[in-house]
XYZ file of C-alpha atoms in Angstrom:
671
model
C -24.197 136.115 -64.330
C -24.907 136.175 -68.070
C -22.198 134.621 -70.167
C -21.147 136.188 -73.555
C -22.455 134.450 -76.735
C -21.983 135.023 -80.538
C -23.610 133.952 -83.788
C -21.686 131.293 -85.819
C -22.693 130.661 -89.541
C -23.559 127.094 -90.411
C -21.607 126.051 -93.479
C -23.752 122.971 -93.985
C -26.808 125.124 -94.568
C -25.149 127.180 -97.297
C -23.982 124.142 -99.185
C -27.385 122.393 -99.078
C -29.188 125.509 -100.266
C -31.785 125.268 -97.425
C -33.368 128.477 -96.374
C -33.442 129.356 -92.737
C -36.488 128.549 -90.696
C -39.091 131.244 -90.756
C -39.565 130.943 -87.079
C -35.910 131.542 -86.461
C -35.348 134.136 -89.159
C -33.418 137.127 -87.943
C -32.638 135.448 -84.525
C -29.031 134.780 -83.609
C -28.099 131.184 -82.913
C -26.725 130.656 -79.383
C -24.284 127.836 -78.885
C -22.037 127.044 -75.893
C -18.295 127.371 -76.143
C -17.059 123.784 -76.375
C -13.361 124.543 -75.998
C -13.724 125.101 -72.178
C -15.075 121.609 -71.445
C -11.759 119.672 -71.658
C -10.001 122.054 -69.254
C -12.808 121.733 -66.694
C -12.734 117.952 -66.993
C -8.964 117.822 -66.450
C -9.201 120.031 -63.373
C -11.997 117.907 -61.955
C -10.027 114.719 -62.585
C -6.925 116.193 -60.952
C -8.988 117.245 -57.929
C -10.472 113.784 -57.616
C -7.005 112.253 -57.767
C -5.805 114.517 -54.981
C -8.707 113.634 -52.650
C -7.196 110.379 -51.224
C -3.889 112.163 -50.578
C -5.643 115.011 -48.790
C -7.750 112.542 -46.784
C -4.586 110.699 -45.733
C -2.926 113.974 -44.718
C -5.931 115.052 -42.671
C -6.184 111.624 -41.098
C -2.534 111.779 -40.090
C -2.949 115.303 -38.715
C -5.998 114.209 -36.727
C -4.064 111.261 -35.293
C -1.129 113.494 -34.331
C -3.441 116.010 -32.655
C -5.250 113.197 -30.812
C -1.965 111.735 -29.574
C -0.782 115.134 -28.375
C -4.060 115.765 -26.585
C -3.926 112.304 -24.989
C -0.321 112.937 -23.917
C -1.276 116.276 -22.411
C -4.226 114.714 -20.585
C -2.054 111.878 -19.282
C 0.626 114.328 -18.166
C -1.969 116.482 -16.446
C -3.518 113.534 -14.665
C -0.061 112.255 -13.739
C 0.613 115.580 -12.037
C -2.813 116.103 -10.529
C -3.194 112.692 -8.876
C 0.154 112.810 -7.010
C -0.649 116.350 -5.924
C -4.048 115.258 -4.608
C -2.473 112.231 -2.922
C 0.198 114.424 -1.330
C -2.464 116.900 -0.179
C -4.544 114.091 1.349
C -1.500 112.664 3.155
C -0.544 116.124 4.407
C -4.045 116.746 5.735
C -4.124 113.323 7.379
C -0.723 113.866 8.970
C -1.785 117.333 10.118
C -5.026 115.874 11.501
C -3.130 113.294 13.545
C -0.412 115.601 14.861
C -2.155 118.925 15.506
C -4.833 119.281 18.143
C -5.515 122.857 17.051
C -6.007 121.869 13.405
C -8.277 118.997 14.415
C -10.346 121.216 16.712
C -10.737 124.066 14.193
C -11.556 121.726 11.302
C -14.083 119.810 13.403
C -15.694 123.079 14.485
C -15.923 124.277 10.883
C -17.401 121.010 9.652
C -19.991 120.943 12.426
C -20.813 124.640 11.853
C -21.228 124.148 8.108
C -23.423 121.101 8.682
C -25.542 122.952 11.235
C -25.972 126.018 9.041
C -26.793 123.864 6.025
C -29.515 122.043 7.939
C -30.905 125.212 9.528
C -30.649 127.161 6.254
C -32.426 124.422 4.305
C -35.177 124.300 6.933
C -35.624 128.095 6.984
C -35.572 128.296 3.179
C -38.178 125.569 2.922
C -40.402 127.237 5.509
C -40.117 130.638 3.828
C -40.869 129.114 0.415
C -43.922 127.299 1.800
C -45.206 130.449 3.485
C -44.752 132.536 0.351
C -46.468 129.890 -1.770
C -49.360 129.442 0.627
C -49.873 133.192 0.827
C -49.877 133.540 -2.952
C -52.131 130.493 -3.341
C -54.699 131.861 -0.919
C -54.697 135.176 -2.760
C -55.020 133.412 -6.127
C -57.956 131.299 -5.002
C -59.759 134.320 -3.620
C -59.184 136.426 -6.739
C -60.188 133.521 -8.997
C -63.549 133.064 -7.270
C -64.295 136.750 -7.614
C -63.267 136.963 -11.267
C -65.025 133.743 -12.279
C -68.229 135.042 -10.689
C -67.902 138.263 -12.684
C -67.304 136.349 -15.918
C -70.299 134.106 -15.328
C -72.539 137.096 -14.496
C -71.380 138.849 -17.679
C -72.096 135.765 -19.796
C -75.491 135.241 -18.183
C -76.583 138.861 -18.853
C -75.234 139.062 -22.410
C -77.770 139.762 -25.181
C -75.771 138.938 -28.276
C -76.839 136.805 -31.249
C -74.236 137.304 -33.972
C -70.727 135.847 -34.161
C -68.793 139.103 -34.051
C -70.673 140.290 -30.979
C -70.017 137.002 -29.194
C -66.298 137.076 -29.998
C -66.029 140.711 -28.918
C -67.882 140.031 -25.651
C -65.703 137.043 -24.782
C -62.500 138.896 -25.629
C -63.430 141.983 -23.602
C -64.554 139.931 -20.622
C -61.415 137.799 -20.505
C -59.199 140.850 -21.067
C -60.804 142.487 -18.045
C -60.100 139.358 -16.034
C -56.487 139.402 -17.207
C -56.022 142.888 -15.764
C -53.666 144.247 -18.388
C -51.526 147.229 -17.498
C -47.886 147.799 -16.795
C -47.796 144.395 -15.143
C -50.038 141.519 -16.134
C -51.579 140.321 -12.879
C -52.925 137.062 -14.188
C -53.253 135.105 -17.418
C -56.089 132.933 -18.619
C -56.870 129.895 -20.734
C -60.471 129.602 -22.013
C -61.293 126.225 -23.540
C -64.605 124.542 -24.467
C -65.061 121.203 -22.769
C -64.730 118.257 -25.162
C -67.445 115.708 -25.922
C -70.427 118.059 -25.779
C -72.998 118.821 -28.486
C -72.057 121.899 -30.503
C -74.948 124.446 -30.561
C -75.650 126.558 -33.627
C -74.383 129.777 -32.054
C -71.139 128.340 -30.608
C -68.629 130.630 -32.257
C -65.833 130.530 -29.624
C -63.840 127.334 -29.086
C -60.818 128.571 -27.101
C -59.012 131.695 -26.012
C -55.726 132.249 -24.154
C -53.352 134.999 -23.163
C -50.263 135.692 -25.236
C -47.884 132.717 -25.723
C -50.174 130.422 -23.742
C -51.976 127.320 -24.902
C -54.023 124.722 -23.172
C -50.867 122.578 -22.949
C -49.594 124.647 -19.984
C -52.491 123.309 -17.909
C -51.542 120.044 -16.144
C -53.661 117.103 -17.343
C -54.579 116.224 -13.758
C -56.049 119.710 -13.247
C -58.055 119.546 -16.479
C -59.428 116.155 -15.569
C -60.431 117.363 -12.099
C -62.166 120.467 -13.503
C -63.985 118.477 -16.209
C -65.312 115.926 -13.726
C -66.372 118.482 -11.104
C -69.450 120.567 -10.761
C -68.910 124.065 -9.394
C -65.770 123.239 -7.448
C -62.487 125.081 -7.896
C -59.109 123.305 -8.333
C -55.506 124.456 -8.561
C -52.116 123.034 -9.556
C -48.554 124.274 -9.947
C -47.381 124.851 -13.477
C -44.726 126.564 -15.598
C -45.526 129.692 -17.592
C -43.512 130.592 -20.716
C -42.854 134.330 -20.617
C -40.615 135.574 -23.382
C -37.542 133.360 -23.450
C -37.811 132.099 -19.885
C -40.068 129.768 -17.953
C -41.550 131.038 -14.718
C -43.293 129.187 -11.903
C -47.019 129.740 -11.600
C -50.318 128.565 -10.161
C -53.218 127.541 -12.390
C -56.711 127.761 -10.836
C -59.539 126.159 -12.830
C -63.361 126.539 -12.865
C -66.319 125.911 -15.159
C -68.360 128.677 -16.817
C -71.344 128.471 -19.172
C -72.060 130.679 -22.197
C -74.937 130.212 -24.650
C -75.444 126.606 -23.571
C -71.760 125.672 -23.931
C -69.635 124.666 -20.938
C -66.131 126.132 -20.906
C -63.056 125.545 -18.784
C -61.644 128.795 -17.450
C -58.156 128.706 -15.983
C -56.591 131.752 -14.376
C -52.806 131.468 -14.164
C -50.859 133.529 -11.611
C -47.173 134.317 -12.074
C -44.989 133.463 -9.041
C -41.834 135.033 -10.414
C -41.954 137.866 -7.879
C -42.246 135.408 -5.014
C -39.417 133.320 -6.504
C -37.182 136.368 -6.734
C -37.965 137.205 -3.127
C -37.135 133.641 -2.115
C -33.863 133.716 -4.085
C -32.839 136.942 -2.387
C -33.645 135.511 1.031
C -31.658 132.352 0.272
C -28.719 134.392 -0.985
C -28.745 136.411 2.215
C -28.996 133.234 4.299
C -26.088 131.481 2.553
C -23.916 134.585 2.507
C -24.611 135.243 6.164
C -23.991 131.582 6.979
C -20.652 131.600 5.152
C -19.535 134.752 6.956
C -20.699 133.330 10.272
C -18.840 130.055 9.630
C -15.645 131.989 8.913
C -16.129 134.013 12.078
C -16.722 130.850 14.097
C -13.600 129.276 12.544
C -11.530 132.324 13.457
C -12.908 132.274 16.988
C -12.203 128.542 17.324
C -8.660 129.046 16.017
C -8.007 131.881 18.450
C -9.446 130.034 21.442
C -7.715 126.735 20.690
C -4.463 128.570 20.020
C -4.582 130.101 23.492
C -5.254 126.672 24.994
C -3.048 124.492 22.794
C 0.001 126.754 22.674
C 0.878 126.236 26.359
C 0.332 122.491 25.934
C 2.624 122.438 22.880
C 5.194 124.442 24.786
C 4.928 122.004 27.707
C 5.410 119.064 25.324
C 8.508 120.733 23.829
C 9.960 121.461 27.256
C 9.242 117.904 28.436
C 11.031 116.512 25.349
C 14.056 118.659 26.166
C 13.938 117.483 29.780
C 13.810 113.875 28.595
C 16.823 114.576 26.367
C 18.836 115.669 29.418
C 18.368 119.450 29.271
C 17.202 119.663 32.862
C 17.449 123.467 33.009
C 14.531 123.976 30.579
C 11.391 125.623 32.035
C 8.007 126.832 30.818
C 7.163 130.531 30.432
C 4.370 131.375 32.877
C 2.044 134.325 32.188
C -1.048 135.292 34.157
C -2.845 133.499 36.960
C -5.316 131.251 35.130
C -5.412 127.452 34.937
C -2.784 127.327 32.206
C -0.480 129.519 34.258
C -0.948 127.256 37.279
C -0.209 124.264 35.057
C 3.012 125.908 33.886
C 4.037 126.741 37.432
C 3.351 123.179 38.567
C 5.296 121.843 35.602
C 8.284 124.058 36.422
C 8.139 122.967 40.055
C 8.072 119.320 38.975
C 10.980 119.877 36.582
C 13.010 121.548 39.324
C 12.286 118.692 41.707
C 13.208 116.118 39.068
C 16.407 117.993 38.255
C 17.394 118.030 41.896
C 16.641 114.343 42.406
C 18.331 113.311 39.162
C 21.387 115.337 40.091
C 21.500 113.688 43.496
C 21.043 110.236 41.991
C 23.697 110.927 39.373
C 26.071 112.071 42.088
C 25.309 109.022 44.218
C 25.675 106.757 41.190
C 29.022 108.265 40.337
C 30.138 107.898 43.928
C 28.929 104.296 43.979
C 30.613 103.487 40.687
C 33.827 105.121 41.832
C 33.618 103.256 45.144
C 33.037 99.917 43.429
C 35.847 100.574 40.977
C 38.270 101.703 43.665
C 37.403 98.868 46.010
C 37.638 96.330 43.203
C 41.055 97.554 42.179
C 42.263 97.790 45.767
C 41.095 94.241 46.510
C 42.992 92.700 43.643
C 46.385 92.777 45.359
C 45.360 91.306 48.742
C 43.046 88.849 47.006
C 45.921 87.629 44.860
C 47.974 87.049 48.011
C 45.124 85.253 49.765
C 44.528 83.139 46.667
C 48.151 82.093 46.482
C 48.072 81.134 50.157
C 44.783 79.262 49.660
C 46.269 77.335 46.734
C 49.272 76.338 48.834
C 47.018 75.122 51.616
C 44.743 73.377 49.121
C 47.620 71.545 47.482
C 48.885 70.391 50.927
C 45.473 69.418 52.286
C 46.302 65.689 52.205
C 48.790 66.193 55.053
C 46.193 67.864 57.293
C 43.744 66.343 59.719
C 40.126 66.157 58.506
C 39.050 69.466 60.072
C 41.946 71.461 58.619
C 41.590 69.642 55.304
C 37.934 70.670 55.058
C 38.822 74.218 56.051
C 41.446 74.403 53.289
C 38.926 73.199 50.705
C 36.307 75.726 51.844
C 38.886 78.501 51.836
C 39.967 77.610 48.287
C 36.399 77.442 46.946
C 35.329 80.708 48.535
C 38.443 82.507 47.290
C 37.607 81.267 43.780
C 34.079 82.598 44.240
C 35.450 85.887 45.530
C 37.787 86.089 42.528
C 34.834 85.613 40.138
C 32.796 88.267 41.945
C 35.706 90.703 41.818
C 36.132 90.124 38.079
C 32.447 90.803 37.522
C 32.631 93.978 39.583
C 35.605 95.202 37.586
C 33.761 94.503 34.339
C 30.663 96.335 35.584
C 32.816 99.294 36.604
C 34.239 99.456 33.078
C 30.717 99.536 31.652
C 29.692 102.265 34.099
C 32.760 104.317 33.264
C 32.003 104.022 29.544
C 35.412 102.634 28.674
C 34.154 99.288 27.379
C 34.747 99.092 23.631
C 33.695 96.556 21.018
C 36.404 94.683 19.158
C 34.258 93.355 16.300
C 35.614 91.035 13.637
C 33.857 88.693 11.171
C 33.696 85.211 12.754
C 31.566 82.089 12.560
C 29.157 82.247 15.465
C 28.520 78.491 15.341
C 32.149 77.893 16.285
C 31.738 80.229 19.251
C 28.610 78.350 20.332
C 30.438 75.029 20.007
C 33.274 76.347 22.152
C 30.827 77.484 24.854
C 28.997 74.145 24.836
C 32.303 72.321 25.183
C 33.172 74.412 28.229
C 29.727 73.840 29.762
C 29.804 70.069 29.184
C 31.341 69.195 32.603
C 28.756 71.295 34.432
C 25.949 69.739 32.372
C 27.277 66.283 33.207
C 27.332 67.174 36.891
C 23.660 68.232 36.772
C 22.659 65.257 34.591
C 21.557 67.559 31.780
C 21.966 67.144 28.050
C 22.540 70.048 25.663
C 21.240 69.975 22.085
C 22.045 72.405 19.302
C 19.737 73.039 16.356
C 21.421 75.142 13.682
C 21.449 75.479 9.893
C 24.084 73.745 7.806
C 27.339 75.542 7.206
C 28.449 78.584 9.147
C 26.984 81.993 9.996
C 29.575 84.753 9.737
C 28.821 87.679 12.044
C 30.692 90.883 12.782
C 31.043 90.528 16.555
C 33.341 90.600 19.544
C 33.813 86.871 19.993
C 35.021 87.217 23.601
C 31.886 89.070 24.663
C 29.519 86.767 22.708
C 31.290 83.801 24.326
C 30.668 85.345 27.758
C 26.987 86.038 26.965
C 26.325 82.496 25.791
C 28.286 80.978 28.685
C 26.147 82.902 31.168
C 22.917 81.887 29.421
C 23.822 78.194 29.040
C 25.192 77.765 32.574
C 22.146 79.595 33.944
C 19.867 77.198 31.997
C 21.821 74.145 33.204
C 21.743 75.245 36.853
C 18.010 76.004 36.824
C 16.970 73.219 34.442
C 16.544 70.537 37.170
C 18.436 68.008 35.059
C 16.118 68.383 32.081
C 17.424 69.002 28.543
C 18.652 72.407 27.423
C 17.892 73.257 23.791
C 19.925 75.805 21.837
C 18.382 77.045 18.564
C 20.227 79.178 16.025
C 18.756 80.892 12.950
C 19.552 83.870 10.754
C 17.653 86.175 8.452
C 18.673 89.041 6.197
C 19.789 91.395 8.970
C 20.311 89.434 12.181
C 21.184 86.137 13.816
C 19.189 84.792 16.738
C 20.175 82.323 19.456
C 17.583 80.882 21.833
C 18.599 78.992 25.009
C 15.642 76.997 26.312
C 15.499 75.074 29.574
C 12.620 73.051 31.038
C 13.258 73.693 34.703
C 11.518 75.679 37.392
C 10.795 78.617 35.094
C 9.861 82.100 36.218
C 6.918 84.486 36.212
C 6.620 87.441 33.804
C 7.498 89.793 36.657
C 10.666 87.822 37.364
C 11.510 87.748 33.647
C 11.301 91.548 33.600
C 13.878 91.819 36.442
C 16.169 88.949 35.571
C 18.786 91.294 34.069
C 18.982 93.575 37.124
C 22.207 93.626 39.071
C 22.415 91.281 42.078
C 18.764 90.267 41.569
C 17.868 86.692 42.401
C 14.532 84.947 42.092
C 15.082 83.268 45.465
C 13.794 85.690 48.143
C 16.078 84.043 50.701
C 19.017 84.726 48.335
C 20.197 81.162 48.788
C 23.614 80.453 47.309
C 23.091 76.791 46.491
C 22.655 77.800 42.835
C 23.687 80.814 40.812
C 26.754 82.962 40.877
C 27.367 86.546 41.851
C 24.107 87.855 40.366
C 26.002 89.959 37.832
C 26.303 87.477 34.969
C 23.071 88.356 33.193
C 23.643 92.073 33.818
C 27.045 91.816 32.147
C 25.444 89.826 29.313
C 22.931 92.631 28.802
C 25.709 95.240 28.668
C 27.650 93.133 26.137
C 24.506 92.825 24.035
C 23.998 96.595 24.085
C 27.541 97.064 22.815
C 26.558 94.928 19.808
C 23.338 96.977 19.304
C 21.408 93.744 19.856
C 18.521 92.386 21.898
C 18.602 90.137 24.939
C 15.137 89.051 26.063
C 13.754 86.531 28.529
C 10.560 84.481 28.668
C 9.470 82.214 31.477
C 6.585 80.239 32.841
C 6.392 78.591 36.219
C 6.920 74.865 35.910
C 7.608 75.080 32.153
C 11.105 76.499 32.110
C 12.547 79.636 30.591
C 13.844 80.840 27.251
C 16.520 83.472 26.669
C 16.829 84.962 23.189
C 19.939 86.759 21.972
C 19.634 88.712 18.698
C 22.567 90.609 17.189
C 22.985 92.202 13.744
C 24.978 90.355 11.118
C 26.929 93.531 10.371
C 27.656 96.296 12.821
C 25.751 99.493 12.147
C 22.676 97.772 10.714
C 19.274 97.845 12.367
C 17.576 94.620 13.397
C 14.239 94.268 11.643
C 13.056 91.199 13.546
C 14.529 88.250 15.362
C 14.749 84.989 13.382
C 13.869 82.867 16.446
C 10.802 82.950 18.655
C 10.872 84.337 22.172
C 7.995 82.188 23.361
C 9.225 78.755 22.343
C 7.324 75.810 20.936
C 7.785 72.212 21.900
C 11.088 70.600 20.827
C 11.344 66.855 20.379
C 14.613 65.600 21.791
C 16.753 62.717 20.553
C 17.266 59.551 22.542
C 15.033 57.751 24.922
C 13.972 58.350 28.514
C 17.040 56.648 29.968
C 18.334 59.941 31.354
C 21.834 59.647 29.845
C 23.825 62.794 29.226
C 24.103 63.652 25.538
C 25.790 66.639 23.890
C 24.673 67.305 20.302
C 26.529 70.127 18.550
C 25.302 69.851 14.957
C 22.911 67.818 12.908
C 24.082 65.938 9.878
C 25.748 62.687 8.879
C 27.650 60.752 11.487
C 31.331 61.578 11.776
C 33.980 59.310 10.299
C 35.255 56.953 13.001
C 38.822 57.635 14.140
C 41.764 55.550 13.070
C 42.363 52.304 15.005
C 45.549 53.397 16.750
C 45.785 57.173 16.854
C 49.033 58.771 17.852
C 49.079 60.130 21.392
C 49.743 63.671 20.274
C 46.713 63.555 17.953
C 44.267 62.200 20.514
C 42.680 65.595 21.084
C 42.656 66.725 17.471
C 39.412 67.457 15.682
C 38.322 64.537 13.434
C 37.380 65.480 9.865
C 33.699 65.584 8.850
C 32.238 63.179 6.333
C 30.945 66.053 4.180
C 31.859 69.567 5.151
C 29.059 71.118 3.081
C 26.385 68.479 3.566
C 22.929 69.980 3.487
C 21.084 69.674 6.775
C 17.392 70.197 7.628
C 16.373 73.782 8.338
C 15.786 75.022 11.838
C 12.616 73.637 13.324
C 12.057 71.198 10.467
C 12.259 68.073 12.604
C 14.006 66.265 15.430
C 17.702 65.987 16.000
C 18.523 62.636 14.476
C 22.307 62.468 14.546
C 24.060 60.404 17.204
C 25.830 62.254 20.012
C 29.211 63.672 19.229
C 31.972 64.588 21.615
C 32.484 68.228 22.405
C 36.015 68.154 21.123
C 34.916 67.028 17.667
C 33.459 70.423 16.724
C 34.578 72.951 19.321
C 37.414 75.381 19.241
C 40.346 74.782 21.549
C 41.345 78.358 22.227
C 39.441 80.740 24.445
C 38.419 84.004 22.772
């Protein structure tokens, strides 16, 4: 763009009287307009001042965009990872629970692996065959064309440069085979390090877009060091905008005393396209075949698994008490025979269970009726036996002994009848739990106090290992008292005079009580049957020890009412251990028992003098009683030295406190 200019007279020249320069006479004087410079400078300065502000704005915008992108990425990942984790868990759960899914997926994976291996092998073999076929053809054509080129060069009678160039060009063009499709390409290059003759006017020639760089160096080296041998190598040919695979075959030719390297390059694009089409057909056919195999596997496994799933569903309903459920049988094949056999088994089981239920009801009703009917005559017989027992001192020795035997056996009969009545209440389902929060240590102390005379009779000492303070449990104290009384008396009777250890512990959800004796013990098979009704370890069913045989059965029923566990461990010659575990609060599930079922060794207090010793709690010794207690306060409970004294935890050491009387810590009233 040409800017407008004007001529401005110079007042200084007029005043000085100087004439204008001859060289510039008649020429207008061009001067720039100076009034525009200040405005341009101000605009430039203002722009420079705004640059830091604009940079800050763009920096802030970039930061905001980066934070938003990072937030979006984090949100996306936060949604993708849980989805992937959920999908993996769903597949794993489906894999574990569905035989059909596992079978179909395994079949698909094996089919895909097999087709991949076979397809790769076939593709490799086809590619090798195509390459070998094209290589053989290329070697044959190269020998023929090189021979023609050498014969043409040997018979040429040319002496000028233009004739030589024309001859070489025409000969190589004939070798190239131009037409609609170029059959082969060439690279013609004089060998290096040879004396240049006077008439050497051709240094190198090549087809379009080719140079000697497309020839692998290893092939050039082999051709240069050989005599008349022919060599080949794979290469890449640039054709247009793409690179194609090819084969370069090299030989030596001689022209006018100069040795040249002649390379004929064959395009393998047609073979590559054929191979790609074959591979596409193989993979497409393999994918379709895999889908067909998957569908076939799904259909076959569905026909096999469906009856099995139906049988599992029917068996679950049978186990739940729906004895009328049966399988649907169709056809006469193996699955149909399985369904028929299953239905026959279910019918047989239903019949037998119905018979057993009827017999059980009759037995329970008989036991209940007999137990209730025996109460009245037994009460009369007991009253008569007590009268005779109280008057036994006036009898002769034979009648006195008979009165004592009658009294003892009536007491035994009364205990058996009470147990039978309690069992009948359990069988009738009328036993209910009267649970209230109470300190279980007080219940244990009360039971130990009641068992003290029996322990003294057997020469056995009872030790209690419990945490300091109390353990409040929602329980039916009467039933827990009965459970512990059965366990402790059973341990005393079978302990052969050895100590009985009672361990108490609690965790977050449950309290555990272990009653350990060191007597005759029992085998694992006996421990599995010890809670059966009327079962006794003695095959002769001797009555020198033990009661009615219902005590542990009743203890198990009481434990079930508390939603607890009652388990037994035994070893011949090493004693037995019974573990009672009940929840701290009714309705809660027991996670684990706080005491061990298979006990460890417990160090006992005292020496080997064999004295009876009853230890209820560990802690400081009790305060000695007053010198002359009042008669009415003789049986009262003495106060403890420190009610909240901290004691060692369960299993932390030996019982170190001196023996205390049962009355000092036990309750006086029966639950």
